[in-house]
């Protein structure tokens, strides 16, 4: 039979051993590397309003339900024409959830080379400015651009024109300054409000319709406006300095 003193000694030794296994941070722990910042706050809505009006603010009738069925046909036609993102966006709208829809910036840059060039220019400028702001011989600096606007025209891509049209984009990242060579890591962000305003019209395949027709489905509670968001993979540039010409952003980046 163990004595009380023996048990106390065993407990003390066990506790001391466990404590010894905890890594010591020391008096001056090494600083953690900066993380790439998230997307900026959502852009403010236009002063004159955004969207067609309050959701489910009017009674829906049989004609409205027939219109919804027609627009499902429009979505199917878009897909058959290869406008897969336009189809996806319209189906999500008609699905009536109002949930965010995620898009892939890499896919958008593949279909919109001019957008890819715009992203490269923005990342180049933001990264160079962040690097120059590091006053010491070494260090790191995070950066986050403001939202910039881009409009996907029919000439650029029929698919993205119908899927999203005008949208906002931003880049956020971290630059490192070091004697052994600097580095850059950044991501691309996408933001848009998917809605159908009055005063415009669209032709997809054999279908012609006014934007107001689709917008009315939101007013009748049969479809719902939503937000489009996109988070790109990490683009990395080694040996970065303010004079480095960075490569075009990856269209297959990793998360």
mmCIF file of C-alpha atoms in Angstrom:
data_model
loop_
_atom_site.group_PDB
_atom_site.id
_atom_site.type_symbol
_atom_site.label_atom_id
_atom_site.label_comp_id
_atom_site.label_asym_id
_atom_site.label_seq_id
_atom_site.Cartn_x
_atom_site.Cartn_y
_atom_site.Cartn_z
ATOM 1 C CA UNK A 1 0.000 0.000 0.000
ATOM 2 C CA UNK A 2 1.393 3.361 -1.060
ATOM 3 C CA UNK A 3 1.740 6.063 1.534
ATOM 4 C CA UNK A 4 0.248 9.523 1.081
ATOM 5 C CA UNK A 5 3.752 10.985 0.724
ATOM 6 C CA UNK A 6 4.565 8.568 -2.081
ATOM 7 C CA UNK A 7 1.432 9.498 -3.977
ATOM 8 C CA UNK A 8 2.165 13.198 -3.491
ATOM 9 C CA UNK A 9 5.723 12.767 -4.768
ATOM 10 C CA UNK A 10 4.505 10.838 -7.814
ATOM 11 C CA UNK A 11 1.937 13.523 -8.614
ATOM 12 C CA UNK A 12 4.582 16.246 -8.289
ATOM 13 C CA UNK A 13 7.012 14.442 -10.604
ATOM 14 C CA UNK A 14 4.293 13.785 -13.167
ATOM 15 C CA UNK A 15 3.201 17.433 -13.149
ATOM 16 C CA UNK A 16 6.786 18.656 -13.464
ATOM 17 C CA UNK A 17 7.380 16.341 -16.425
ATOM 18 C CA UNK A 18 4.251 17.529 -18.240
ATOM 19 C CA UNK A 19 5.176 21.162 -17.683
ATOM 20 C CA UNK A 20 8.656 20.512 -19.066
ATOM 21 C CA UNK A 21 7.079 19.326 -22.340
ATOM 22 C CA UNK A 22 5.365 22.685 -22.953
ATOM 23 C CA UNK A 23 7.495 24.759 -25.375
ATOM 24 C CA UNK A 24 8.787 27.903 -23.808
ATOM 25 C CA UNK A 25 7.963 31.147 -25.599
ATOM 26 C CA UNK A 26 10.912 32.859 -23.961
ATOM 27 C CA UNK A 27 11.118 36.513 -23.066
ATOM 28 C CA UNK A 28 11.104 37.578 -26.733
ATOM 29 C CA UNK A 29 8.998 35.158 -28.791
ATOM 30 C CA UNK A 30 9.408 35.269 -32.537
ATOM 31 C CA UNK A 31 6.682 37.349 -34.215
ATOM 32 C CA UNK A 32 4.124 35.447 -36.263
ATOM 33 C CA UNK A 33 4.150 36.002 -40.004
ATOM 34 C CA UNK A 34 1.409 38.293 -41.260
ATOM 35 C CA UNK A 35 -1.600 36.672 -42.894
ATOM 36 C CA UNK A 36 -3.160 37.853 -46.143
ATOM 37 C CA UNK A 37 -6.007 40.206 -45.157
ATOM 38 C CA UNK A 38 -9.614 39.325 -45.993
ATOM 39 C CA UNK A 39 -11.629 41.223 -48.588
ATOM 40 C CA UNK A 40 -12.450 44.876 -47.833
ATOM 41 C CA UNK A 41 -15.876 45.775 -46.460
ATOM 42 C CA UNK A 42 -18.653 45.497 -49.038
ATOM 43 C CA UNK A 43 -18.957 48.520 -51.331
ATOM 44 C CA UNK A 44 -21.778 50.869 -50.291
ATOM 45 C CA UNK A 45 -25.014 50.682 -52.237
ATOM 46 C CA UNK A 46 -25.575 53.457 -54.797
ATOM 47 C CA UNK A 47 -27.283 56.558 -53.441
ATOM 48 C CA UNK A 48 -30.161 56.110 -55.889
ATOM 49 C CA UNK A 49 -30.752 52.538 -54.708
ATOM 50 C CA UNK A 50 -29.655 49.134 -55.918
ATOM 51 C CA UNK A 51 -32.052 46.521 -57.197
ATOM 52 C CA UNK A 52 -35.672 46.768 -58.215
ATOM 53 C CA UNK A 53 -37.297 47.098 -54.789
ATOM 54 C CA UNK A 54 -38.310 45.245 -51.599
ATOM 55 C CA UNK A 55 -38.454 41.463 -51.790
ATOM 56 C CA UNK A 56 -41.927 39.854 -51.665
ATOM 57 C CA UNK A 57 -43.617 43.248 -51.468
ATOM 58 C CA UNK A 58 -46.314 42.447 -54.049
ATOM 59 C CA UNK A 59 -48.770 39.601 -54.505
ATOM 60 C CA UNK A 60 -47.854 36.972 -57.097
ATOM 61 C CA UNK A 61 -50.348 35.750 -59.663
ATOM 62 C CA UNK A 62 -50.551 32.941 -62.192
ATOM 63 C CA UNK A 63 -48.903 35.101 -64.843
ATOM 64 C CA UNK A 64 -45.927 35.684 -62.589
ATOM 65 C CA UNK A 65 -45.517 31.951 -62.028
ATOM 66 C CA UNK A 66 -45.653 31.372 -65.763
ATOM 67 C CA UNK A 67 -42.945 34.030 -66.186
ATOM 68 C CA UNK A 68 -40.768 32.169 -63.696
ATOM 69 C CA UNK A 69 -41.203 28.959 -65.696
ATOM 70 C CA UNK A 70 -40.247 30.871 -68.841
ATOM 71 C CA UNK A 71 -37.056 32.120 -67.258
ATOM 72 C CA UNK A 72 -36.083 28.611 -66.244
ATOM 73 C CA UNK A 73 -36.290 27.962 -69.983
ATOM 74 C CA UNK A 74 -34.004 30.953 -70.570
ATOM 75 C CA UNK A 75 -31.483 29.481 -68.122
ATOM 76 C CA UNK A 76 -31.582 26.129 -69.935
ATOM 77 C CA UNK A 77 -31.089 27.881 -73.281
ATOM 78 C CA UNK A 78 -28.098 29.765 -71.889
ATOM 79 C CA UNK A 79 -26.494 26.495 -70.805
ATOM 80 C CA UNK A 80 -27.059 24.918 -74.202
ATOM 81 C CA UNK A 81 -25.343 27.917 -75.785
ATOM 82 C CA UNK A 82 -22.312 27.373 -73.548
ATOM 83 C CA UNK A 83 -23.131 30.296 -71.255
ATOM 84 C CA UNK A 84 -22.657 28.147 -68.175
ATOM 85 C CA UNK A 85 -22.053 30.960 -65.714
ATOM 86 C CA UNK A 86 -25.059 32.905 -66.978
ATOM 87 C CA UNK A 87 -27.158 29.769 -66.513
ATOM 88 C CA UNK A 88 -25.797 29.215 -63.003
ATOM 89 C CA UNK A 89 -26.493 32.802 -61.963
ATOM 90 C CA UNK A 90 -30.055 32.814 -63.245
ATOM 91 C CA UNK A 91 -30.854 29.421 -61.711
ATOM 92 C CA UNK A 92 -29.588 30.704 -58.355
ATOM 93 C CA UNK A 93 -31.793 33.802 -58.681
ATOM 94 C CA UNK A 94 -34.856 31.714 -59.547
ATOM 95 C CA UNK A 95 -33.986 29.316 -56.721
ATOM 96 C CA UNK A 96 -35.210 32.115 -54.433
ATOM 97 C CA UNK A 97 -32.826 31.523 -51.508
ATOM 98 C CA UNK A 98 -31.093 34.906 -51.551
ATOM 99 C CA UNK A 99 -27.894 33.169 -50.396
ATOM 100 C CA UNK A 100 -24.512 34.381 -51.621
ATOM 101 C CA UNK A 101 -23.217 32.797 -54.818
ATOM 102 C CA UNK A 102 -19.486 32.077 -54.967
ATOM 103 C CA UNK A 103 -17.547 32.528 -58.176
ATOM 104 C CA UNK A 104 -13.927 31.687 -58.958
ATOM 105 C CA UNK A 105 -11.728 34.680 -59.870
ATOM 106 C CA UNK A 106 -9.390 32.330 -61.766
ATOM 107 C CA UNK A 107 -12.262 31.262 -64.023
ATOM 108 C CA UNK A 108 -13.231 34.875 -64.592
ATOM 109 C CA UNK A 109 -9.661 35.825 -65.508
ATOM 110 C CA UNK A 110 -9.557 32.935 -67.982
ATOM 111 C CA UNK A 111 -12.691 34.163 -69.712
ATOM 112 C CA UNK A 112 -11.780 37.850 -69.362
ATOM 113 C CA UNK A 113 -8.096 38.396 -70.234
ATOM 114 C CA UNK A 114 -8.478 42.184 -69.869
ATOM 115 C CA UNK A 115 -9.703 41.650 -66.335
ATOM 116 C CA UNK A 116 -6.641 39.506 -65.658
ATOM 117 C CA UNK A 117 -4.429 42.367 -66.869
ATOM 118 C CA UNK A 118 -6.282 44.780 -64.577
ATOM 119 C CA UNK A 119 -5.723 42.492 -61.590
ATOM 120 C CA UNK A 120 -2.019 42.250 -62.385
ATOM 121 C CA UNK A 121 -1.664 46.039 -62.586
ATOM 122 C CA UNK A 122 -3.510 46.543 -59.300
ATOM 123 C CA UNK A 123 -1.465 43.887 -57.485
ATOM 124 C CA UNK A 124 1.763 45.350 -58.899
ATOM 125 C CA UNK A 125 0.975 48.854 -57.648
ATOM 126 C CA UNK A 126 -0.339 47.825 -54.237
ATOM 127 C CA UNK A 127 2.573 45.477 -53.543
ATOM 128 C CA UNK A 128 5.199 48.012 -54.596
ATOM 129 C CA UNK A 129 3.662 50.685 -52.367
ATOM 130 C CA UNK A 130 3.509 48.283 -49.411
ATOM 131 C CA UNK A 131 7.160 47.254 -49.893
ATOM 132 C CA UNK A 132 8.302 50.889 -50.009
ATOM 133 C CA UNK A 133 6.451 51.583 -46.757
ATOM 134 C CA UNK A 134 8.800 49.212 -44.882
ATOM 135 C CA UNK A 135 11.371 51.667 -43.501
ATOM 136 C CA UNK A 136 13.721 49.125 -41.928
ATOM 137 C CA UNK A 137 16.200 46.875 -43.723
ATOM 138 C CA UNK A 138 13.812 43.966 -43.337
ATOM 139 C CA UNK A 139 10.206 43.432 -42.398
ATOM 140 C CA UNK A 140 6.797 42.688 -43.798
ATOM 141 C CA UNK A 141 3.700 44.653 -44.661
ATOM 142 C CA UNK A 142 0.120 43.631 -45.398
ATOM 143 C CA UNK A 143 -1.944 45.533 -47.961
ATOM 144 C CA UNK A 144 -5.568 45.735 -49.045
ATOM 145 C CA UNK A 145 -6.690 47.666 -52.094
ATOM 146 C CA UNK A 146 -9.979 49.484 -52.337
ATOM 147 C CA UNK A 147 -12.690 48.033 -54.575
ATOM 148 C CA UNK A 148 -12.144 48.686 -58.271
ATOM 149 C CA UNK A 149 -14.778 48.385 -60.984
ATOM 150 C CA UNK A 150 -14.686 46.242 -64.117
ATOM 151 C CA UNK A 151 -17.354 45.726 -66.773
ATOM 152 C CA UNK A 152 -17.518 42.507 -68.767
ATOM 153 C CA UNK A 153 -18.827 43.469 -72.207
ATOM 154 C CA UNK A 154 -20.316 41.200 -74.853
ATOM 155 C CA UNK A 155 -17.138 41.623 -76.913
ATOM 156 C CA UNK A 156 -15.088 40.214 -74.053
ATOM 157 C CA UNK A 157 -17.335 37.312 -73.066
ATOM 158 C CA UNK A 158 -21.023 36.685 -73.716
ATOM 159 C CA UNK A 159 -21.073 34.324 -70.742
ATOM 160 C CA UNK A 160 -19.696 36.747 -68.154
ATOM 161 C CA UNK A 161 -21.632 39.643 -69.670
ATOM 162 C CA UNK A 162 -24.911 37.866 -68.931
ATOM 163 C CA UNK A 163 -23.670 36.256 -65.717
ATOM 164 C CA UNK A 164 -22.370 39.345 -63.934
ATOM 165 C CA UNK A 165 -21.764 42.345 -66.236
ATOM 166 C CA UNK A 166 -20.229 45.029 -64.040
ATOM 167 C CA UNK A 167 -18.571 43.970 -60.790
ATOM 168 C CA UNK A 168 -16.015 45.034 -58.172
ATOM 169 C CA UNK A 169 -12.626 43.493 -57.470
ATOM 170 C CA UNK A 170 -9.838 43.941 -54.951
ATOM 171 C CA UNK A 171 -6.450 42.452 -54.115
ATOM 172 C CA UNK A 172 -5.062 41.822 -50.636
ATOM 173 C CA UNK A 173 -1.662 40.455 -49.743
ATOM 174 C CA UNK A 174 1.610 40.563 -47.830
ATOM 175 C CA UNK A 175 5.064 41.649 -48.974
ATOM 176 C CA UNK A 176 8.281 40.647 -47.223
ATOM 177 C CA UNK A 177 11.510 42.640 -47.369
ATOM 178 C CA UNK A 178 14.685 40.683 -46.557
ATOM 179 C CA UNK A 179 18.378 40.710 -47.415
ATOM 180 C CA UNK A 180 18.027 37.177 -48.742
ATOM 181 C CA UNK A 181 15.258 38.272 -51.128
ATOM 182 C CA UNK A 182 11.767 39.603 -50.691
ATOM 183 C CA UNK A 183 8.478 37.911 -51.523
ATOM 184 C CA UNK A 184 4.869 38.661 -52.347
ATOM 185 C CA UNK A 185 1.677 36.706 -51.696
ATOM 186 C CA UNK A 186 -1.760 37.982 -52.689
ATOM 187 C CA UNK A 187 -5.342 36.999 -53.444
ATOM 188 C CA UNK A 188 -8.074 38.388 -55.697
ATOM 189 C CA UNK A 189 -11.564 39.170 -54.385
ATOM 190 C CA UNK A 190 -14.835 39.620 -56.319
ATOM 191 C CA UNK A 191 -18.028 41.391 -55.270
ATOM 192 C CA UNK A 192 -21.308 42.081 -57.049
ATOM 193 C CA UNK A 193 -24.988 42.482 -56.301
ATOM 194 C CA UNK A 194 -27.035 40.318 -58.661
ATOM 195 C CA UNK A 195 -30.246 42.120 -59.521
ATOM 196 C CA UNK A 196 -32.368 43.121 -62.484
ATOM 197 C CA UNK A 197 -33.075 46.838 -62.816
ATOM 198 C CA UNK A 198 -35.719 48.382 -65.018
ATOM 199 C CA UNK A 199 -34.793 50.059 -68.303
ATOM 200 C CA UNK A 200 -32.673 47.305 -69.896
ATOM 201 C CA UNK A 201 -33.344 44.324 -72.137
ATOM 202 C CA UNK A 202 -31.542 41.053 -72.877
ATOM 203 C CA UNK A 203 -31.501 38.539 -75.726
ATOM 204 C CA UNK A 204 -30.399 34.962 -74.965
ATOM 205 C CA UNK A 205 -30.917 32.505 -77.802
ATOM 206 C CA UNK A 206 -34.520 32.807 -79.021
ATOM 207 C CA UNK A 207 -35.592 34.682 -75.882
ATOM 208 C CA UNK A 208 -35.985 38.461 -75.602
ATOM 209 C CA UNK A 209 -37.017 39.977 -72.293
ATOM 210 C CA UNK A 210 -36.872 43.198 -70.325
ATOM 211 C CA UNK A 211 -34.844 43.276 -67.121
ATOM 212 C CA UNK A 212 -37.975 44.505 -65.346
ATOM 213 C CA UNK A 213 -39.670 41.166 -66.077
ATOM 214 C CA UNK A 214 -37.018 39.296 -64.101
ATOM 215 C CA UNK A 215 -36.940 41.979 -61.418
ATOM 216 C CA UNK A 216 -40.682 41.654 -60.878
ATOM 217 C CA UNK A 217 -40.145 38.062 -59.736
ATOM 218 C CA UNK A 218 -38.119 39.470 -56.814
ATOM 219 C CA UNK A 219 -40.931 41.880 -55.949
ATOM 220 C CA UNK A 220 -43.433 39.003 -56.064
ATOM 221 C CA UNK A 221 -41.324 36.736 -53.854
ATOM 222 C CA UNK A 222 -40.725 34.182 -56.635
ATOM 223 C CA UNK A 223 -37.012 34.895 -57.092
ATOM 224 C CA UNK A 224 -34.499 36.735 -54.956
ATOM 225 C CA UNK A 225 -31.608 39.114 -55.487
ATOM 226 C CA UNK A 226 -28.315 38.001 -53.986
ATOM 227 C CA UNK A 227 -24.643 38.857 -53.563
ATOM 228 C CA UNK A 228 -21.866 37.380 -55.680
ATOM 229 C CA UNK A 229 -18.522 36.832 -53.951
ATOM 230 C CA UNK A 230 -15.224 35.372 -55.074
ATOM 231 C CA UNK A 231 -11.993 34.472 -53.274
ATOM 232 C CA UNK A 232 -9.017 33.532 -55.421
ATOM 233 C CA UNK A 233 -6.138 31.252 -54.658
ATOM 234 C CA UNK A 234 -2.784 32.512 -53.381
ATOM 235 C CA UNK A 235 -0.425 33.988 -55.981
ATOM 236 C CA UNK A 236 3.214 33.898 -54.897
ATOM 237 C CA UNK A 237 6.173 35.873 -56.269
ATOM 238 C CA UNK A 238 9.695 35.140 -55.031
ATOM 239 C CA UNK A 239 12.550 37.686 -54.887
ATOM 240 C CA UNK A 240 10.055 40.534 -55.038
ATOM 241 C CA UNK A 241 11.144 44.177 -54.974
ATOM 242 C CA UNK A 242 9.293 47.319 -56.109
ATOM 243 C CA UNK A 243 10.971 47.036 -59.526
ATOM 244 C CA UNK A 244 9.913 43.414 -60.044
ATOM 245 C CA UNK A 245 7.475 42.911 -62.911
ATOM 246 C CA UNK A 246 5.148 40.318 -61.431
ATOM 247 C CA UNK A 247 3.758 37.547 -63.639
ATOM 248 C CA UNK A 248 0.110 37.534 -64.668
ATOM 249 C CA UNK A 249 -2.140 36.107 -61.941
ATOM 250 C CA UNK A 250 -2.650 32.379 -61.931
ATOM 251 C CA UNK A 251 -5.859 31.035 -63.461
ATOM 252 C CA UNK A 252 -5.494 27.864 -61.424
ATOM 253 C CA UNK A 253 -4.302 29.191 -58.061
ATOM 254 C CA UNK A 254 -4.348 27.132 -54.916
ATOM 255 C CA UNK A 255 -6.385 28.087 -51.867
#
